[in-house]
Amino acid sequence: MKNKISFPHLGDYYVPIKYFICHLCDIDVMESPKITKKTIDLGSKYSPSDVCVPFKYNLGNFIEALDDGATILFQAGGGCRYRYYAELQEKILRDLGYDFKFIKLTSKDRLCIKEAYEIFRELNPKLKYKQFLHYGIMTLFMIYFMDKIDVIIRKNIGFEKEKNSFILLKKQMLIDFPKCTHFFQLNRMYRKYKRKFKKIEVIKNNPIRVGIIGELYTAMEPFSTYNLEKKLAKENIEIKRFTNLSYLLWQKAFLKKKMLKKTKKYCKYSLGADGLDNVYRSLYLSRKNYDGIIHTKPFGCTPEIGAIPIIKNVCSDYKMPVLFFSFDTEVEDGGVDTRLEAFFDLLKYRRNK
């Protein structure tokens, strides 16, 4: 029986991850089923009760993939408690009776290129180091280009003249990007789509601007926040979001000293995970005269719990409206909608005043 490899779902990033694995291994790559109520129900059923919600989503993804025939599971690592997820998830899945190979890509909170190459060479003994580097770099550029396009989309999607123009064009882009096999081809494809996105007609006149900050998983996986960005776009709000894979993989490390310097009035040291980052972002958004801030996190996320009082202080000093959301395993978004409506009314009132 031929091996099948799968990995947890995370927004649209399944596209470059699948691209990377497909070009390195002669293995069928299974995209994790799109996250649904079934995913979170399965993950919650077998997870420790006090673990944060990304663990439950990931575990639910793994169970669905194994039930669909996956034989190899692929997990990253690093950050906060996320660094311990792989070992515990593997133990839970084996206790449930599943037989599979589990691969953790990173160790000690960082990605070691040599270690990663050896991991993939186990799956494909014919894999050359040059080939591994080539497709690794291609994948990073694909992620970077996707994130650059997303910035354009968030800024304009709430004002498109023809409904769903941005979503439909992005779907086609995600089909075309993986067809590229070398950098110049991918770069041309990116520039082509960038022109197309900028040509989409929008009707925009001094809109309300909202910044989204918070924990990384709830920022990047739309299902975990009940498609918060879509709700904002429907209200004709311009969206600024900081966290994406480009930021996490290479930008964050270069910004740490700057963030500590800029936030020294509020933070004397790093808060762990993205805590310091979000204090800095709240300060940035306040100074750039955004209309409001929305902070999202999983229930029980310790670094963000530590950051929230400091973010409140920043917003109080700058008279910046801020809305905090803590998400767990609920699938009804009525409460979210009610709080968002009240927040929108506040922002509109302040703008009119």
mmCIF file of C-alpha atoms in Angstrom:
data_model
loop_
_atom_site.group_PDB
_atom_site.id
_atom_site.type_symbol
_atom_site.label_atom_id
_atom_site.label_comp_id
_atom_site.label_asym_id
_atom_site.label_seq_id
_atom_site.Cartn_x
_atom_site.Cartn_y
_atom_site.Cartn_z
ATOM 1 C CA MET A 1 0.000 0.000 0.000
ATOM 2 C CA LYS A 2 1.364 3.412 -1.017
ATOM 3 C CA ASN A 3 1.987 5.901 1.764
ATOM 4 C CA LYS A 4 -0.201 8.992 2.116
ATOM 5 C CA ILE A 5 0.956 12.057 4.025
ATOM 6 C CA SER A 6 -1.238 14.707 5.639
ATOM 7 C CA PHE A 7 -0.844 17.821 7.796
ATOM 8 C CA PRO A 8 -3.076 20.194 9.797
ATOM 9 C CA HIS A 9 -5.151 22.772 7.956
ATOM 10 C CA LEU A 10 -4.193 26.450 8.295
ATOM 11 C CA GLY A 11 -6.038 28.881 6.070
ATOM 12 C CA ASP A 12 -4.749 28.831 2.470
ATOM 13 C CA TYR A 13 -1.251 27.747 3.508
ATOM 14 C CA TYR A 14 -2.073 24.145 2.629
ATOM 15 C CA VAL A 15 -1.221 25.166 -0.971
ATOM 16 C CA PRO A 16 2.540 25.889 -0.483
ATOM 17 C CA ILE A 17 2.887 23.075 2.095
ATOM 18 C CA LYS A 18 1.418 20.564 -0.344
ATOM 19 C CA TYR A 19 3.630 21.990 -3.122
ATOM 20 C CA PHE A 20 6.751 21.531 -0.984
ATOM 21 C CA ILE A 21 6.018 17.924 -0.008
ATOM 22 C CA CYS A 22 4.883 16.888 -3.510
ATOM 23 C CA HIS A 23 8.165 18.027 -5.069
ATOM 24 C CA LEU A 24 10.344 16.283 -2.487
ATOM 25 C CA CYS A 25 8.656 12.907 -2.026
ATOM 26 C CA ASP A 26 6.976 10.303 -4.189
ATOM 27 C CA ILE A 27 4.068 10.188 -1.761
ATOM 28 C CA ASP A 28 0.390 11.016 -2.158
ATOM 29 C CA VAL A 29 -0.261 14.248 -0.291
ATOM 30 C CA MET A 30 -3.661 14.513 1.319
ATOM 31 C CA GLU A 31 -4.959 17.967 2.053
ATOM 32 C CA SER A 32 -6.530 17.971 5.473
ATOM 33 C CA PRO A 33 -10.306 18.129 5.161
ATOM 34 C CA LYS A 34 -11.557 21.692 5.447
ATOM 35 C CA ILE A 35 -12.239 22.495 9.095
ATOM 36 C CA THR A 36 -15.862 21.964 10.078
ATOM 37 C CA LYS A 37 -17.893 21.341 13.222
ATOM 38 C CA LYS A 38 -16.922 17.666 12.890
ATOM 39 C CA THR A 39 -13.220 18.599 13.090
ATOM 40 C CA ILE A 40 -13.544 20.514 16.325
ATOM 41 C CA ASP A 41 -15.926 17.925 17.828
ATOM 42 C CA LEU A 42 -13.393 15.143 17.200
ATOM 43 C CA GLY A 43 -10.477 17.211 18.485
ATOM 44 C CA SER A 44 -12.331 18.286 21.625
ATOM 45 C CA LYS A 45 -13.498 14.765 22.416
ATOM 46 C CA TYR A 46 -9.964 13.379 22.715
ATOM 47 C CA SER A 47 -8.020 16.461 23.896
ATOM 48 C CA PRO A 48 -7.167 17.423 27.487
ATOM 49 C CA SER A 49 -9.892 19.789 28.690
ATOM 50 C CA ASP A 50 -7.551 22.692 29.499
ATOM 51 C CA VAL A 51 -5.508 22.654 26.287
ATOM 52 C CA CYS A 52 -5.875 25.628 23.916
ATOM 53 C CA VAL A 53 -8.095 25.396 20.860
ATOM 54 C CA PRO A 54 -5.391 25.103 18.123
ATOM 55 C CA PHE A 55 -4.442 21.749 19.688
ATOM 56 C CA LYS A 56 -8.055 20.586 19.284
ATOM 57 C CA TYR A 57 -8.271 21.742 15.679
ATOM 58 C CA ASN A 58 -4.981 20.021 14.796
ATOM 59 C CA LEU A 59 -5.966 16.787 16.529
ATOM 60 C CA GLY A 60 -9.334 16.794 14.747
ATOM 61 C CA ASN A 61 -7.507 17.310 11.435
ATOM 62 C CA PHE A 62 -5.248 14.337 12.157
ATOM 63 C CA ILE A 63 -8.127 12.016 13.081
ATOM 64 C CA GLU A 64 -10.035 12.927 9.896
ATOM 65 C CA ALA A 65 -6.898 12.413 7.792
ATOM 66 C CA LEU A 66 -6.151 9.005 9.361
ATOM 67 C CA ASP A 67 -9.755 7.929 8.821
ATOM 68 C CA ASP A 68 -9.343 8.911 5.149
ATOM 69 C CA GLY A 69 -6.265 6.686 4.769
ATOM 70 C CA ALA A 70 -3.270 8.821 5.757
ATOM 71 C CA THR A 71 -0.231 6.809 6.898
ATOM 72 C CA ILE A 72 2.180 9.687 7.641
ATOM 73 C CA LEU A 73 1.360 12.795 9.661
ATOM 74 C CA PHE A 74 3.367 15.986 9.382
ATOM 75 C CA GLN A 75 3.600 18.581 12.174
ATOM 76 C CA ALA A 76 5.690 21.695 12.788
ATOM 77 C CA GLY A 77 6.614 22.980 16.249
ATOM 78 C CA GLY A 78 8.032 25.885 18.212
ATOM 79 C CA GLY A 79 6.513 28.944 19.826
ATOM 80 C CA CYS A 80 4.584 28.601 23.099
ATOM 81 C CA ARG A 81 2.896 25.368 24.192
ATOM 82 C CA TYR A 82 2.753 24.514 20.502
ATOM 83 C CA ARG A 83 6.236 23.052 20.878
ATOM 84 C CA TYR A 84 4.738 20.207 22.944
ATOM 85 C CA TYR A 85 1.770 19.469 20.699
ATOM 86 C CA ALA A 86 3.376 16.875 18.455
ATOM 87 C CA GLU A 87 4.411 14.428 21.184
ATOM 88 C CA LEU A 88 1.085 14.597 23.013
ATOM 89 C CA GLN A 89 -0.984 14.370 19.823
ATOM 90 C CA GLU A 90 1.007 11.343 18.700
ATOM 91 C CA LYS A 91 0.406 9.600 22.038
ATOM 92 C CA ILE A 92 -3.346 10.326 21.934
ATOM 93 C CA LEU A 93 -3.647 9.021 18.368
ATOM 94 C CA ARG A 94 -1.720 5.828 19.172
ATOM 95 C CA ASP A 95 -3.903 5.281 22.244
ATOM 96 C CA LEU A 96 -6.893 5.497 19.888
ATOM 97 C CA GLY A 97 -5.412 2.598 17.910
ATOM 98 C CA TYR A 98 -4.110 4.373 14.804
ATOM 99 C CA ASP A 99 -0.978 3.067 13.072
ATOM 100 C CA PHE A 100 1.063 5.785 11.347
ATOM 101 C CA LYS A 101 4.444 7.525 11.078
ATOM 102 C CA PHE A 102 4.656 10.909 12.809
ATOM 103 C CA ILE A 103 7.067 13.588 11.574
ATOM 104 C CA LYS A 104 7.917 16.723 13.560
ATOM 105 C CA LEU A 105 9.727 19.167 11.314
ATOM 106 C CA THR A 106 11.262 21.519 13.857
ATOM 107 C CA SER A 107 13.116 20.996 17.103
ATOM 108 C CA LYS A 108 14.185 23.434 19.835
ATOM 109 C CA ASP A 109 11.836 26.142 18.517
ATOM 110 C CA ARG A 110 13.725 26.574 15.274
ATOM 111 C CA LEU A 111 13.972 25.063 11.829
ATOM 112 C CA CYS A 112 17.304 23.370 11.111
ATOM 113 C CA ILE A 113 17.723 22.985 7.341
ATOM 114 C CA LYS A 114 20.047 20.003 7.669
ATOM 115 C CA GLU A 115 17.681 18.176 10.027
ATOM 116 C CA ALA A 116 14.715 18.915 7.758
ATOM 117 C CA TYR A 117 16.629 17.541 4.770
ATOM 118 C CA GLU A 118 17.395 14.313 6.623
ATOM 119 C CA ILE A 119 13.708 13.945 7.548
ATOM 120 C CA PHE A 120 12.621 14.186 3.929
ATOM 121 C CA ARG A 121 15.473 11.982 2.784
ATOM 122 C CA GLU A 122 14.048 9.212 4.952
ATOM 123 C CA LEU A 123 10.857 9.516 2.945
ATOM 124 C CA ASN A 124 12.720 9.777 -0.367
ATOM 125 C CA PRO A 125 16.252 8.263 -0.350
ATOM 126 C CA LYS A 126 16.866 9.676 -3.867
ATOM 127 C CA LEU A 127 16.306 13.263 -2.710
ATOM 128 C CA LYS A 128 19.238 15.555 -3.531
ATOM 129 C CA TYR A 129 20.183 18.453 -1.258
ATOM 130 C CA LYS A 130 20.060 20.857 -4.199
ATOM 131 C CA GLN A 131 16.508 19.766 -4.990
ATOM 132 C CA PHE A 132 15.510 20.170 -1.340
ATOM 133 C CA LEU A 133 16.926 23.717 -1.199
ATOM 134 C CA HIS A 134 15.365 24.691 -4.531
ATOM 135 C CA TYR A 135 11.825 23.733 -3.565
ATOM 136 C CA GLY A 136 12.301 24.999 -0.029
ATOM 137 C CA ILE A 137 13.152 28.456 -1.383
ATOM 138 C CA MET A 138 10.308 28.233 -3.910
ATOM 139 C CA THR A 139 7.879 27.443 -1.105
ATOM 140 C CA LEU A 140 9.062 30.387 0.987
ATOM 141 C CA PHE A 141 8.638 32.741 -1.969
ATOM 142 C CA MET A 142 5.178 31.327 -2.668
ATOM 143 C CA ILE A 143 4.184 32.016 0.945
ATOM 144 C CA TYR A 144 5.668 35.516 0.718
ATOM 145 C CA PHE A 145 3.794 36.312 -2.515
ATOM 146 C CA MET A 146 0.527 34.955 -1.098
ATOM 147 C CA ASP A 147 0.921 37.166 1.968
ATOM 148 C CA LYS A 148 1.652 40.230 -0.171
ATOM 149 C CA ILE A 149 -1.514 39.627 -2.188
ATOM 150 C CA ASP A 150 -3.519 39.148 1.024
ATOM 151 C CA VAL A 151 -2.489 42.651 2.138
ATOM 152 C CA ILE A 152 -4.045 44.062 -1.044
ATOM 153 C CA ILE A 153 -7.179 41.968 -0.555
ATOM 154 C CA ARG A 154 -7.755 42.995 3.076
ATOM 155 C CA LYS A 155 -7.344 46.634 2.188
ATOM 156 C CA ASN A 156 -9.888 46.536 -0.638
ATOM 157 C CA ILE A 157 -12.248 43.556 -0.374
ATOM 158 C CA GLY A 158 -14.879 45.504 1.566
ATOM 159 C CA PHE A 159 -15.235 47.983 -1.292
ATOM 160 C CA GLU A 160 -15.326 45.836 -4.447
ATOM 161 C CA LYS A 161 -17.877 46.973 -7.025
ATOM 162 C CA GLU A 162 -18.549 43.435 -8.224
ATOM 163 C CA LYS A 163 -19.160 40.994 -5.375
ATOM 164 C CA ASN A 164 -16.642 38.137 -4.851
ATOM 165 C CA SER A 165 -14.141 39.584 -7.385
ATOM 166 C CA PHE A 166 -11.212 39.244 -4.973
ATOM 167 C CA ILE A 167 -12.175 35.776 -3.705
ATOM 168 C CA LEU A 168 -12.631 34.301 -7.190
ATOM 169 C CA LEU A 169 -9.351 35.754 -8.462
ATOM 170 C CA LYS A 170 -7.499 34.457 -5.403
ATOM 171 C CA LYS A 171 -8.887 30.946 -5.951
ATOM 172 C CA GLN A 172 -7.481 30.983 -9.476
ATOM 173 C CA MET A 173 -4.137 32.299 -8.215
ATOM 174 C CA LEU A 174 -3.881 29.410 -5.731
ATOM 175 C CA ILE A 175 -4.423 27.001 -8.620
ATOM 176 C CA ASP A 176 -1.764 28.639 -10.806
ATOM 177 C CA PHE A 177 0.990 29.229 -8.224
ATOM 178 C CA PRO A 178 1.791 25.500 -7.713
ATOM 179 C CA LYS A 179 2.237 25.051 -11.485
ATOM 180 C CA CYS A 180 5.488 27.033 -11.283
ATOM 181 C CA THR A 181 8.756 25.102 -11.032
ATOM 182 C CA HIS A 182 11.346 27.918 -10.947
ATOM 183 C CA PHE A 183 11.575 31.335 -9.326
ATOM 184 C CA PHE A 184 11.306 33.527 -12.416
ATOM 185 C CA GLN A 185 8.150 31.730 -13.462
ATOM 186 C CA LEU A 186 6.647 32.172 -9.984
ATOM 187 C CA ASN A 187 7.702 35.834 -9.855
ATOM 188 C CA ARG A 188 6.035 36.518 -13.223
ATOM 189 C CA MET A 189 2.889 34.779 -12.005
ATOM 190 C CA TYR A 190 2.857 36.890 -8.833
ATOM 191 C CA ARG A 191 3.291 40.146 -10.753
ATOM 192 C CA LYS A 192 0.565 39.144 -13.188
ATOM 193 C CA TYR A 193 -1.920 38.519 -10.379
ATOM 194 C CA LYS A 194 -0.839 41.624 -8.493
ATOM 195 C CA ARG A 195 -1.783 43.705 -11.556
ATOM 196 C CA LYS A 196 -5.111 41.883 -11.804
ATOM 197 C CA PHE A 197 -5.958 42.487 -8.153
ATOM 198 C CA LYS A 198 -5.124 46.178 -8.475
ATOM 199 C CA LYS A 199 -7.386 46.445 -11.533
ATOM 200 C CA ILE A 200 -10.449 45.235 -9.617
ATOM 201 C CA GLU A 201 -12.752 48.220 -9.335
ATOM 202 C CA VAL A 202 -13.423 49.422 -5.803
ATOM 203 C CA ILE A 203 -15.574 52.222 -4.425
ATOM 204 C CA LYS A 204 -13.764 53.599 -1.414
ATOM 205 C CA ASN A 205 -14.062 56.923 0.386
ATOM 206 C CA ASN A 206 -12.202 57.458 3.681
ATOM 207 C CA PRO A 207 -13.316 54.120 5.186
ATOM 208 C CA ILE A 208 -13.224 52.980 8.803
ATOM 209 C CA ARG A 209 -9.944 51.114 9.424
ATOM 210 C CA VAL A 210 -9.576 48.271 11.918
ATOM 211 C CA GLY A 211 -6.429 46.392 12.911
ATOM 212 C CA ILE A 212 -6.577 42.706 13.875
ATOM 213 C CA ILE A 213 -4.004 41.547 16.420
ATOM 214 C CA GLY A 214 -3.671 38.497 18.656
ATOM 215 C CA GLU A 215 -2.572 34.869 18.728
ATOM 216 C CA LEU A 216 -1.183 33.436 15.510
ATOM 217 C CA TYR A 217 -3.550 30.493 14.883
ATOM 218 C CA THR A 218 -6.753 32.480 15.377
ATOM 219 C CA ALA A 219 -5.293 35.142 13.082
ATOM 220 C CA MET A 220 -4.530 32.747 10.213
ATOM 221 C CA GLU A 221 -7.316 30.119 10.380
ATOM 222 C CA PRO A 222 -10.624 31.807 9.418
ATOM 223 C CA PHE A 223 -12.861 29.062 10.857
ATOM 224 C CA SER A 224 -11.471 29.579 14.355
ATOM 225 C CA THR A 225 -12.799 33.178 14.438
ATOM 226 C CA TYR A 226 -16.078 32.573 12.556
ATOM 227 C CA ASN A 227 -14.610 34.247 9.454
ATOM 228 C CA LEU A 228 -14.058 37.521 11.278
ATOM 229 C CA GLU A 229 -12.389 39.225 8.317
ATOM 230 C CA LYS A 230 -15.366 38.492 6.056
ATOM 231 C CA LYS A 231 -17.686 40.029 8.646
ATOM 232 C CA LEU A 232 -15.544 43.180 8.696
ATOM 233 C CA ALA A 233 -15.464 43.370 4.896
ATOM 234 C CA LYS A 234 -19.270 43.187 4.752
ATOM 235 C CA GLU A 235 -19.364 46.316 6.912
ATOM 236 C CA ASN A 236 -17.111 48.155 4.417
ATOM 237 C CA ILE A 237 -14.163 48.215 6.803
ATOM 238 C CA GLU A 238 -10.528 48.320 5.715
ATOM 239 C CA ILE A 239 -8.574 45.553 7.473
ATOM 240 C CA LYS A 240 -4.980 45.488 8.681
ATOM 241 C CA ARG A 241 -3.631 42.152 9.922
ATOM 242 C CA PHE A 242 -0.041 41.593 10.923
ATOM 243 C CA THR A 243 0.369 37.865 11.555
ATOM 244 C CA ASN A 244 1.080 35.585 8.598
ATOM 245 C CA LEU A 245 3.584 32.849 7.813
ATOM 246 C CA SER A 246 6.072 35.302 6.288
ATOM 247 C CA TYR A 247 6.141 37.181 9.572
ATOM 248 C CA LEU A 248 6.485 34.044 11.689
ATOM 249 C CA LEU A 249 9.134 32.341 9.549
ATOM 250 C CA TRP A 250 11.630 35.170 9.089
ATOM 251 C CA GLN A 251 10.370 38.694 9.785
ATOM 252 C CA LYS A 252 9.635 38.322 13.513
ATOM 253 C CA ALA A 253 13.250 37.594 14.506
ATOM 254 C CA PHE A 254 14.488 40.853 12.961
ATOM 255 C CA LEU A 255 11.823 42.981 14.644
ATOM 256 C CA LYS A 256 12.226 41.883 18.272
ATOM 257 C CA LYS A 257 14.775 44.563 19.278
ATOM 258 C CA LYS A 258 12.736 47.259 17.563
ATOM 259 C CA MET A 259 9.541 46.142 19.328
ATOM 260 C CA LEU A 260 11.235 46.135 22.750
ATOM 261 C CA LYS A 261 12.571 49.631 22.112
ATOM 262 C CA LYS A 262 9.235 51.048 20.902
ATOM 263 C CA THR A 263 7.244 49.503 23.769
ATOM 264 C CA LYS A 264 9.699 50.189 26.612
ATOM 265 C CA LYS A 265 7.111 52.412 28.332
ATOM 266 C CA TYR A 266 4.802 49.375 28.600
ATOM 267 C CA CYS A 267 7.066 46.276 28.451
ATOM 268 C CA LYS A 268 10.421 45.641 30.074
ATOM 269 C CA TYR A 269 10.841 42.183 28.493
ATOM 270 C CA SER A 270 9.297 39.832 25.959
ATOM 271 C CA LEU A 271 5.971 38.287 26.994
ATOM 272 C CA GLY A 272 6.410 35.005 25.124
ATOM 273 C CA ALA A 273 4.905 33.899 21.805
ATOM 274 C CA ASP A 274 3.272 36.991 20.182
ATOM 275 C CA GLY A 275 2.515 38.902 23.396
ATOM 276 C CA LEU A 276 5.125 41.629 22.890
ATOM 277 C CA ASP A 277 4.276 41.800 19.185
ATOM 278 C CA ASN A 278 0.658 42.615 19.965
ATOM 279 C CA VAL A 279 1.555 45.368 22.441
ATOM 280 C CA TYR A 280 3.728 46.886 19.706
ATOM 281 C CA ARG A 281 0.935 46.499 17.144
ATOM 282 C CA SER A 282 -1.625 48.196 19.380
ATOM 283 C CA LEU A 283 0.818 51.093 19.766
ATOM 284 C CA TYR A 284 1.436 51.202 16.001
ATOM 285 C CA LEU A 285 -2.289 51.193 15.139
ATOM 286 C CA SER A 286 -3.013 53.900 17.711
ATOM 287 C CA ARG A 287 -0.286 56.181 16.353
ATOM 288 C CA LYS A 288 -1.425 55.559 12.763
ATOM 289 C CA ASN A 289 -4.924 56.769 13.717
ATOM 290 C CA TYR A 290 -6.798 53.563 13.007
ATOM 291 C CA ASP A 291 -10.417 53.605 14.139
ATOM 292 C CA GLY A 292 -10.315 50.449 16.252
ATOM 293 C CA ILE A 293 -8.485 47.256 17.227
ATOM 294 C CA ILE A 294 -9.763 43.680 17.492
ATOM 295 C CA HIS A 295 -7.708 41.241 19.557
ATOM 296 C CA THR A 296 -8.312 37.498 19.089
ATOM 297 C CA LYS A 297 -6.947 34.549 21.037
ATOM 298 C CA PRO A 298 -7.770 30.970 22.011
ATOM 299 C CA PHE A 299 -9.301 30.502 25.442
ATOM 300 C CA GLY A 300 -6.519 30.035 27.998
ATOM 301 C CA CYS A 301 -3.684 31.387 25.802
ATOM 302 C CA THR A 302 -1.218 32.433 28.517
ATOM 303 C CA PRO A 303 1.009 34.880 26.546
ATOM 304 C CA GLU A 304 -2.045 36.758 25.277
ATOM 305 C CA ILE A 305 -3.642 36.815 28.745
ATOM 306 C CA GLY A 306 -0.443 38.531 29.935
ATOM 307 C CA ALA A 307 -0.542 40.993 27.029
ATOM 308 C CA ILE A 308 -4.212 42.030 27.370
ATOM 309 C CA PRO A 309 -3.844 44.368 30.407
ATOM 310 C CA ILE A 310 -0.900 46.101 28.716
ATOM 311 C CA ILE A 311 -2.840 46.474 25.449
ATOM 312 C CA LYS A 312 -5.685 48.012 27.481
ATOM 313 C CA ASN A 313 -3.221 50.539 28.916
ATOM 314 C CA VAL A 314 -1.974 51.454 25.438
ATOM 315 C CA CYS A 315 -5.518 51.867 24.116
ATOM 316 C CA SER A 316 -6.521 53.894 27.166
ATOM 317 C CA ASP A 317 -3.583 56.263 26.676
ATOM 318 C CA TYR A 318 -4.452 56.779 23.005
ATOM 319 C CA LYS A 319 -8.264 56.633 23.456
ATOM 320 C CA MET A 320 -8.381 53.738 21.019
ATOM 321 C CA PRO A 321 -11.463 51.442 21.015
ATOM 322 C CA VAL A 322 -10.467 47.802 21.416
ATOM 323 C CA LEU A 323 -12.546 44.613 21.317
ATOM 324 C CA PHE A 324 -11.252 41.342 22.823
ATOM 325 C CA PHE A 325 -12.383 37.922 21.632
ATOM 326 C CA SER A 326 -11.485 34.612 23.285
ATOM 327 C CA PHE A 327 -12.412 31.578 21.159
ATOM 328 C CA ASP A 328 -12.797 27.941 22.119
ATOM 329 C CA THR A 329 -14.886 25.116 20.659
ATOM 330 C CA GLU A 330 -18.248 26.825 20.210
ATOM 331 C CA VAL A 331 -19.587 26.832 16.662
ATOM 332 C CA GLU A 332 -22.435 29.339 17.076
ATOM 333 C CA ASP A 333 -21.357 32.881 16.278
ATOM 334 C CA GLY A 334 -24.429 34.801 17.501
ATOM 335 C CA GLY A 335 -22.558 36.291 20.447
ATOM 336 C CA VAL A 336 -19.679 37.296 18.195
ATOM 337 C CA ASP A 337 -22.045 39.022 15.765
ATOM 338 C CA THR A 338 -23.775 40.923 18.565
ATOM 339 C CA ARG A 339 -20.503 42.218 20.006
ATOM 340 C CA LEU A 340 -19.219 43.132 16.533
ATOM 341 C CA GLU A 341 -22.389 45.076 15.727
ATOM 342 C CA ALA A 342 -22.010 47.098 18.913
ATOM 343 C CA PHE A 343 -18.328 47.713 18.101
ATOM 344 C CA PHE A 344 -19.182 48.844 14.542
ATOM 345 C CA ASP A 345 -21.794 51.241 15.915
ATOM 346 C CA LEU A 346 -19.210 52.695 18.299
ATOM 347 C CA LEU A 347 -16.665 53.209 15.514
ATOM 348 C CA LYS A 348 -19.256 54.847 13.246
ATOM 349 C CA TYR A 349 -20.410 57.118 16.064
ATOM 350 C CA ARG A 350 -16.850 58.218 16.821
ATOM 351 C CA ARG A 351 -16.151 58.821 13.130
ATOM 352 C CA ASN A 352 -19.337 60.879 12.659
ATOM 353 C CA LYS A 353 -18.673 62.842 15.815
#
